[in-house]
Amino acid sequence: MAKTIGIGICGGIAAYKIAELVSKLRKKEFEVIVMMTDAATRFIPPLTLRTLSGREVISDLWTETLEWKVQHVGIAEQLDLLVIAPATANFIAKMAHGLADDLLSTVVLANTAPVLVVPSMNTNMFENPVVQNNILTLQRLGYHFMDPDSGLLACGVSGKGRLPEVDDILTQILALMAPPQDLAGKKIMVNAGSTCEDIDPVRYITNRSTGKMGYALAREAIGRGAEVILVSGSTQLPVPPGVQFIPVRSAREMCAAMLAQQPGCDVIIGAAAVGDFRAAVAAEQKIKKADDGSGRVTLELVQNPDILKELSKSKEPGCIMVGFAAETENVLENALSKLAAKKLDLIVANDVTMEGAGFACDTNICTIIRNAADIRHLPKTSKESVAQAIWDRVVELL
Ligand code: PMT
């Protein structure tokens, strides 16, 4: 059965380009339901889109149709993908805040299919922190975004804000309709979350990792067809469907589990925040307060094994090993040292002092490093998008 794509057009000068997109989607035998905001109908006549899509164009929340009983719910139920293009600043704000005051915004709320948002607007509007925050809010909720192109805009200025080429939007739509299975047949192991090192029966040493970065990597790999082993320290996250899940507590447990699973792995990614130290002896009973009046208790720490270093020792030919570098200073320099010391193929550096990067947040700001001459910076983006970029880079190496 043909898949159905909803195209939501907002009131922007690039609206006319969507006619070509609709025509190309129809040629690829997709069913296309075009929805227009009131403003969009001022930029391109619905008749053009009705002719190209071969079906009624919907723009009015109150129109009674025979085709759907409750119009917006009926439309939403049919969609395999919803594309908002061009997405204006106003419509992005409505989506980010759950407003539902016209046909298209009600469909967005009733929709459960993936959503691709293609912004197009004046550069200053696009770069306005309010718009960027709204985009981030939606990205965190799993909405897919295309970055606008740069060039001469209709308002006369040159900058970022042009609607991407129609063929690029088409490529993105096709990728979302059928995610690339470029990790099919690959066995992948990812570690995630924080380790816990017991001090006594009630206390332990841990860190701020929530597992969000590692779990996003595991989910993305499953989506791309891989067999995924997720070795997880402490997190509050649901286990991603389809993974082989190995929960662990301490760094040594994580190390042992990963060494046992290592044979046959095509890719190993270390996204976990592994505790570097543990108590030399975990007390069998709860440690009492000092009663000698000193007010001091001494805890001796010893170093944990470095898991990636241990795995590197028995690395199989062809296996790609990726580490993260959580840095607070000299980010590139320190990351390059870890890349070499742990004999990795790639290292993903994140400056964990930056707002929106590192531990616990939904976004990250990463640099993917192959060597000193091959360094790719990613913008601040959702951990899902970072995971996509990391897998894209790994696929290039595989
Ligand atoms: O989990 P989140 O809340 O989403 O946060 C994400 C993150 C900040 C934890 C993640 O992006 C990240 O940076 N993970 C690595 C954290 C870390 O331990 O960095 P590091 O620079 O100390 O270690 C470098 C690499 O060696 C890492 O891949 C680490 O997993 C690995 N390592 C470290 C110590 C150790 N004993 N064994 C290891 O394998």
PDB file of N, CA, C and O and ligand atoms in Angstrom, residues 191 193 208-214 270-276 304-309 322-327 338 342 350 352 358-361 364 383, ligand 1:
ATOM      1  N   ASN A 191      28.542   1.265  25.726  1.00  0.00           N
ATOM      2  CA  ASN A 191      28.302   1.385  27.168  1.00  0.00           C
ATOM      3  C   ASN A 191      27.758   2.773  27.477  1.00  0.00           C
ATOM      4  O   ASN A 191      27.944   3.719  26.707  1.00  0.00           O
ATOM      5  N   GLY A 193      25.811   5.477  30.775  1.00  0.00           N
ATOM      6  CA  GLY A 193      25.426   5.716  32.165  1.00  0.00           C
ATOM      7  C   GLY A 193      26.625   5.848  33.090  1.00  0.00           C
ATOM      8  O   GLY A 193      27.777   5.905  32.658  1.00  0.00           O
ATOM      9  N   ARG A 208      27.606  12.193  37.358  1.00  0.00           N
ATOM     10  CA  ARG A 208      26.351  12.799  36.907  1.00  0.00           C
ATOM     11  C   ARG A 208      25.774  12.199  35.620  1.00  0.00           C
ATOM     12  O   ARG A 208      24.784  12.696  35.101  1.00  0.00           O
ATOM     13  N   SER A 209      26.408  11.168  35.077  1.00  0.00           N
ATOM     14  CA  SER A 209      25.911  10.656  33.785  1.00  0.00           C
ATOM     15  C   SER A 209      24.522  10.043  33.934  1.00  0.00           C
ATOM     16  O   SER A 209      24.258   9.259  34.850  1.00  0.00           O
ATOM     17  N   THR A 210      23.633  10.382  32.982  1.00  0.00           N
ATOM     18  CA  THR A 210      22.261   9.860  32.987  1.00  0.00           C
ATOM     19  C   THR A 210      22.074   8.724  31.983  1.00  0.00           C
ATOM     20  O   THR A 210      21.023   8.089  31.956  1.00  0.00           O
ATOM     21  N   GLY A 211      23.058   8.548  31.108  1.00  0.00           N
ATOM     22  CA  GLY A 211      22.939   7.526  30.068  1.00  0.00           C
ATOM     23  C   GLY A 211      22.273   8.025  28.797  1.00  0.00           C
ATOM     24  O   GLY A 211      22.165   7.279  27.818  1.00  0.00           O
ATOM     25  N   LYS A 212      21.831   9.301  28.776  1.00  0.00           N
ATOM     26  CA  LYS A 212      21.073   9.775  27.598  1.00  0.00           C
ATOM     27  C   LYS A 212      21.894   9.656  26.308  1.00  0.00           C
ATOM     28  O   LYS A 212      21.371   9.267  25.273  1.00  0.00           O
ATOM     29  N   MET A 213      23.181  10.017  26.387  1.00  0.00           N
ATOM     30  CA  MET A 213      24.012   9.987  25.169  1.00  0.00           C
ATOM     31  C   MET A 213      24.180   8.544  24.679  1.00  0.00           C
ATOM     32  O   MET A 213      23.970   8.251  23.506  1.00  0.00           O
ATOM     33  N   GLY A 214      24.534   7.648  25.598  1.00  0.00           N
ATOM     34  CA  GLY A 214      24.766   6.259  25.191  1.00  0.00           C
ATOM     35  C   GLY A 214      23.491   5.579  24.709  1.00  0.00           C
ATOM     36  O   GLY A 214      23.514   4.809  23.744  1.00  0.00           O
ATOM     37  N   GLY A 270      32.350   3.761  23.726  1.00  0.00           N
ATOM     38  CA  GLY A 270      32.370   4.000  25.176  1.00  0.00           C
ATOM     39  C   GLY A 270      31.784   5.367  25.488  1.00  0.00           C
ATOM     40  O   GLY A 270      32.494   6.371  25.474  1.00  0.00           O
ATOM     41  N   ALA A 271      30.480   5.403  25.758  1.00  0.00           N
ATOM     42  CA  ALA A 271      29.830   6.679  26.108  1.00  0.00           C
ATOM     43  C   ALA A 271      29.597   6.789  27.610  1.00  0.00           C
ATOM     44  O   ALA A 271      29.138   7.821  28.090  1.00  0.00           O
ATOM     45  N   ALA A 272      29.889   5.705  28.333  1.00  0.00           N
ATOM     46  CA  ALA A 272      29.636   5.719  29.784  1.00  0.00           C
ATOM     47  C   ALA A 272      30.637   6.623  30.489  1.00  0.00           C
ATOM     48  O   ALA A 272      31.750   6.834  30.008  1.00  0.00           O
ATOM     49  N   ALA A 273      30.216   7.156  31.612  1.00  0.00           N
ATOM     50  CA  ALA A 273      31.149   7.880  32.477  1.00  0.00           C
ATOM     51  C   ALA A 273      31.616   6.865  33.514  1.00  0.00           C
ATOM     52  O   ALA A 273      30.918   6.576  34.495  1.00  0.00           O
ATOM     53  N   VAL A 274      32.764   6.284  33.215  1.00  0.00           N
ATOM     54  CA  VAL A 274      33.279   5.199  34.065  1.00  0.00           C
ATOM     55  C   VAL A 274      34.058   5.815  35.225  1.00  0.00           C
ATOM     56  O   VAL A 274      34.917   6.670  35.008  1.00  0.00           O
ATOM     57  N   GLY A 275      33.761   5.369  36.438  1.00  0.00           N
ATOM     58  CA  GLY A 275      34.481   5.902  37.603  1.00  0.00           C
ATOM     59  C   GLY A 275      35.953   5.535  37.515  1.00  0.00           C
ATOM     60  O   GLY A 275      36.291   4.368  37.311  1.00  0.00           O
ATOM     61  N   ASP A 276      36.809   6.523  37.655  1.00  0.00           N
ATOM     62  CA  ASP A 276      38.243   6.251  37.572  1.00  0.00           C
ATOM     63  C   ASP A 276      38.781   5.630  38.851  1.00  0.00           C
ATOM     64  O   ASP A 276      39.830   5.001  38.849  1.00  0.00           O
ATOM     65  N   ASN A 304      40.586   2.356  38.988  1.00  0.00           N
ATOM     66  CA  ASN A 304      39.859   1.305  38.271  1.00  0.00           C
ATOM     67  C   ASN A 304      40.565   0.979  36.962  1.00  0.00           C
ATOM     68  O   ASN A 304      41.340   1.796  36.453  1.00  0.00           O
ATOM     69  N   PRO A 305      40.261  -0.179  36.381  1.00  0.00           N
ATOM     70  CA  PRO A 305      40.830  -0.449  35.048  1.00  0.00           C
ATOM     71  C   PRO A 305      40.257   0.547  34.044  1.00  0.00           C
ATOM     72  O   PRO A 305      39.129   1.019  34.214  1.00  0.00           O
ATOM     73  N   ASP A 306      41.026   0.885  33.029  1.00  0.00           N
ATOM     74  CA  ASP A 306      40.487   1.701  31.936  1.00  0.00           C
ATOM     75  C   ASP A 306      39.870   0.720  30.927  1.00  0.00           C
ATOM     76  O   ASP A 306      40.574  -0.068  30.291  1.00  0.00           O
ATOM     77  N   ILE A 307      38.552   0.764  30.823  1.00  0.00           N
ATOM     78  CA  ILE A 307      37.841  -0.260  30.039  1.00  0.00           C
ATOM     79  C   ILE A 307      38.254  -0.219  28.567  1.00  0.00           C
ATOM     80  O   ILE A 307      38.550  -1.254  27.955  1.00  0.00           O
ATOM     81  N   LEU A 308      38.298   0.980  27.998  1.00  0.00           N
ATOM     82  CA  LEU A 308      38.641   1.061  26.572  1.00  0.00           C
ATOM     83  C   LEU A 308      40.068   0.578  26.330  1.00  0.00           C
ATOM     84  O   LEU A 308      40.340  -0.116  25.338  1.00  0.00           O
ATOM     85  N   LYS A 309      40.972   0.901  27.255  1.00  0.00           N
ATOM     86  CA  LYS A 309      42.351   0.411  27.094  1.00  0.00           C
ATOM     87  C   LYS A 309      42.393  -1.114  27.138  1.00  0.00           C
ATOM     88  O   LYS A 309      43.083  -1.760  26.367  1.00  0.00           O
ATOM     89  N   VAL A 322      35.369   3.567  19.435  1.00  0.00           N
ATOM     90  CA  VAL A 322      35.088   4.999  19.596  1.00  0.00           C
ATOM     91  C   VAL A 322      34.988   5.315  21.086  1.00  0.00           C
ATOM     92  O   VAL A 322      34.287   4.623  21.828  1.00  0.00           O
ATOM     93  N   GLY A 323      35.664   6.363  21.503  1.00  0.00           N
ATOM     94  CA  GLY A 323      35.542   6.805  22.891  1.00  0.00           C
ATOM     95  C   GLY A 323      34.967   8.205  22.949  1.00  0.00           C
ATOM     96  O   GLY A 323      34.839   8.879  21.911  1.00  0.00           O
ATOM     97  N   PHE A 324      34.594   8.619  24.127  1.00  0.00           N
ATOM     98  CA  PHE A 324      34.201  10.008  24.357  1.00  0.00           C
ATOM     99  C   PHE A 324      35.299  10.643  25.205  1.00  0.00           C
ATOM    100  O   PHE A 324      36.022   9.954  25.921  1.00  0.00           O
ATOM    101  N   ALA A 325      35.404  11.946  25.131  1.00  0.00           N
ATOM    102  CA  ALA A 325      36.300  12.664  26.042  1.00  0.00           C
ATOM    103  C   ALA A 325      35.464  13.744  26.707  1.00  0.00           C
ATOM    104  O   ALA A 325      34.985  14.660  26.041  1.00  0.00           O
ATOM    105  N   ALA A 326      35.259  13.594  27.999  1.00  0.00           N
ATOM    106  CA  ALA A 326      34.507  14.602  28.755  1.00  0.00           C
ATOM    107  C   ALA A 326      35.535  15.552  29.350  1.00  0.00           C
ATOM    108  O   ALA A 326      36.236  15.196  30.287  1.00  0.00           O
ATOM    109  N   GLU A 327      35.634  16.731  28.775  1.00  0.00           N
ATOM    110  CA  GLU A 327      36.720  17.641  29.151  1.00  0.00           C
ATOM    111  C   GLU A 327      36.188  18.925  29.790  1.00  0.00           C
ATOM    112  O   GLU A 327      35.071  19.363  29.498  1.00  0.00           O
ATOM    113  N   LYS A 338      43.801  11.225  24.557  1.00  0.00           N
ATOM    114  CA  LYS A 338      43.031  10.014  24.903  1.00  0.00           C
ATOM    115  C   LYS A 338      42.857   9.101  23.682  1.00  0.00           C
ATOM    116  O   LYS A 338      42.900   7.874  23.805  1.00  0.00           O
ATOM    117  N   LYS A 342      44.320   5.408  24.249  1.00  0.00           N
ATOM    118  CA  LYS A 342      43.375   4.280  24.307  1.00  0.00           C
ATOM    119  C   LYS A 342      43.310   3.533  22.973  1.00  0.00           C
ATOM    120  O   LYS A 342      42.485   2.640  22.792  1.00  0.00           O
ATOM    121  N   ASN A 350      33.497  16.291  24.233  1.00  0.00           N
ATOM    122  CA  ASN A 350      32.485  17.268  24.666  1.00  0.00           C
ATOM    123  C   ASN A 350      33.041  18.066  25.833  1.00  0.00           C
ATOM    124  O   ASN A 350      33.597  17.513  26.783  1.00  0.00           O
ATOM    125  N   VAL A 352      32.329  19.615  28.872  1.00  0.00           N
ATOM    126  CA  VAL A 352      31.182  19.449  29.778  1.00  0.00           C
ATOM    127  C   VAL A 352      30.935  20.680  30.645  1.00  0.00           C
ATOM    128  O   VAL A 352      30.013  20.691  31.455  1.00  0.00           O
ATOM    129  N   GLY A 358      27.265  17.771  27.445  1.00  0.00           N
ATOM    130  CA  GLY A 358      27.753  16.835  28.457  1.00  0.00           C
ATOM    131  C   GLY A 358      26.673  16.165  29.277  1.00  0.00           C
ATOM    132  O   GLY A 358      25.653  15.705  28.751  1.00  0.00           O
ATOM    133  N   PHE A 359      26.905  16.146  30.591  1.00  0.00           N
ATOM    134  CA  PHE A 359      26.092  15.348  31.499  1.00  0.00           C
ATOM    135  C   PHE A 359      24.644  15.842  31.609  1.00  0.00           C
ATOM    136  O   PHE A 359      24.393  17.046  31.704  1.00  0.00           O
ATOM    137  N   ALA A 360      23.730  14.896  31.607  1.00  0.00           N
ATOM    138  CA  ALA A 360      22.333  15.074  32.027  1.00  0.00           C
ATOM    139  C   ALA A 360      21.437  15.874  31.074  1.00  0.00           C
ATOM    140  O   ALA A 360      20.241  15.658  31.052  1.00  0.00           O
ATOM    141  N   CYS A 361      21.978  16.775  30.264  1.00  0.00           N
ATOM    142  CA  CYS A 361      21.068  17.565  29.417  1.00  0.00           C
ATOM    143  C   CYS A 361      20.645  16.742  28.189  1.00  0.00           C
ATOM    144  O   CYS A 361      21.198  15.690  27.907  1.00  0.00           O
ATOM    145  N   ASN A 364      23.892  18.116  23.216  1.00  0.00           N
ATOM    146  CA  ASN A 364      25.340  18.008  23.427  1.00  0.00           C
ATOM    147  C   ASN A 364      26.039  18.880  22.390  1.00  0.00           C
ATOM    148  O   ASN A 364      25.430  19.246  21.365  1.00  0.00           O
ATOM    149  N   LYS A 383      20.871  14.981  21.580  1.00  0.00           N
ATOM    150  CA  LYS A 383      21.750  13.807  21.650  1.00  0.00           C
ATOM    151  C   LYS A 383      21.384  12.800  20.551  1.00  0.00           C
ATOM    152  O   LYS A 383      22.248  12.069  20.076  1.00  0.00           O
TER     153      LYS A 383
HETATM  154  O1  PMT B   1      25.058  10.169  30.125  1.00  0.00           O
HETATM  155  P1  PMT B   1      24.728  11.619  29.826  1.00  0.00           P
HETATM  156  O2  PMT B   1      24.083  12.310  31.002  1.00  0.00           O
HETATM  157  O3  PMT B   1      23.942  11.758  28.540  1.00  0.00           O
HETATM  158  O4  PMT B   1      26.104  12.391  29.597  1.00  0.00           O
HETATM  159  C1  PMT B   1      26.895  12.101  28.473  1.00  0.00           C
HETATM  160  C2  PMT B   1      28.400  12.017  28.831  1.00  0.00           C
HETATM  161  C3  PMT B   1      28.891  13.380  29.258  1.00  0.00           C
HETATM  162  C4  PMT B   1      28.611  11.009  29.950  1.00  0.00           C
HETATM  163  C5  PMT B   1      29.123  11.545  27.510  1.00  0.00           C
HETATM  164  O5  PMT B   1      28.889  12.496  26.496  1.00  0.00           O
HETATM  165  C6  PMT B   1      30.609  11.397  27.739  1.00  0.00           C
HETATM  166  O6  PMT B   1      31.397  12.319  27.605  1.00  0.00           O
HETATM  167  N1  PMT B   1      31.052  10.143  28.122  1.00  0.00           N
HETATM  168  C7  PMT B   1      32.428   9.861  28.545  1.00  0.00           C
HETATM  169  C8  PMT B   1      32.635  10.279  29.973  1.00  0.00           C
HETATM  170  C9  PMT B   1      34.051   9.986  30.455  1.00  0.00           C
HETATM  171  O7  PMT B   1      34.229   9.162  31.308  1.00  0.00           O
HETATM  172  O8  PMT B   1      34.996  10.658  29.800  1.00  0.00           O
HETATM  173  P2  PMT B   1      36.587  10.524  30.105  1.00  0.00           P
HETATM  174  O9  PMT B   1      37.181  11.622  29.296  1.00  0.00           O
HETATM  175  O10 PMT B   1      36.836  10.498  31.543  1.00  0.00           O
HETATM  176  O11 PMT B   1      36.982   9.116  29.488  1.00  0.00           O
HETATM  177  C10 PMT B   1      37.424   8.974  28.134  1.00  0.00           C
HETATM  178  C11 PMT B   1      36.896   7.679  27.552  1.00  0.00           C
HETATM  179  O12 PMT B   1      37.439   6.569  28.266  1.00  0.00           O
HETATM  180  C12 PMT B   1      35.381   7.542  27.630  1.00  0.00           C
HETATM  181  O13 PMT B   1      34.929   6.934  26.440  1.00  0.00           O
HETATM  182  C13 PMT B   1      35.169   6.622  28.835  1.00  0.00           C
HETATM  183  O14 PMT B   1      33.986   5.838  28.674  1.00  0.00           O
HETATM  184  C14 PMT B   1      36.412   5.756  28.783  1.00  0.00           C
HETATM  185  N2  PMT B   1      36.857   5.271  30.093  1.00  0.00           N
HETATM  186  C15 PMT B   1      37.139   6.153  31.100  1.00  0.00           C
HETATM  187  C16 PMT B   1      37.582   5.683  32.313  1.00  0.00           C
HETATM  188  C17 PMT B   1      37.726   4.290  32.502  1.00  0.00           C
HETATM  189  N3  PMT B   1      38.135   3.800  33.669  1.00  0.00           N
HETATM  190  N4  PMT B   1      37.450   3.453  31.507  1.00  0.00           N
HETATM  191  C18 PMT B   1      37.024   3.906  30.301  1.00  0.00           C
HETATM  192  O15 PMT B   1      36.749   3.129  29.370  1.00  0.00           O
END
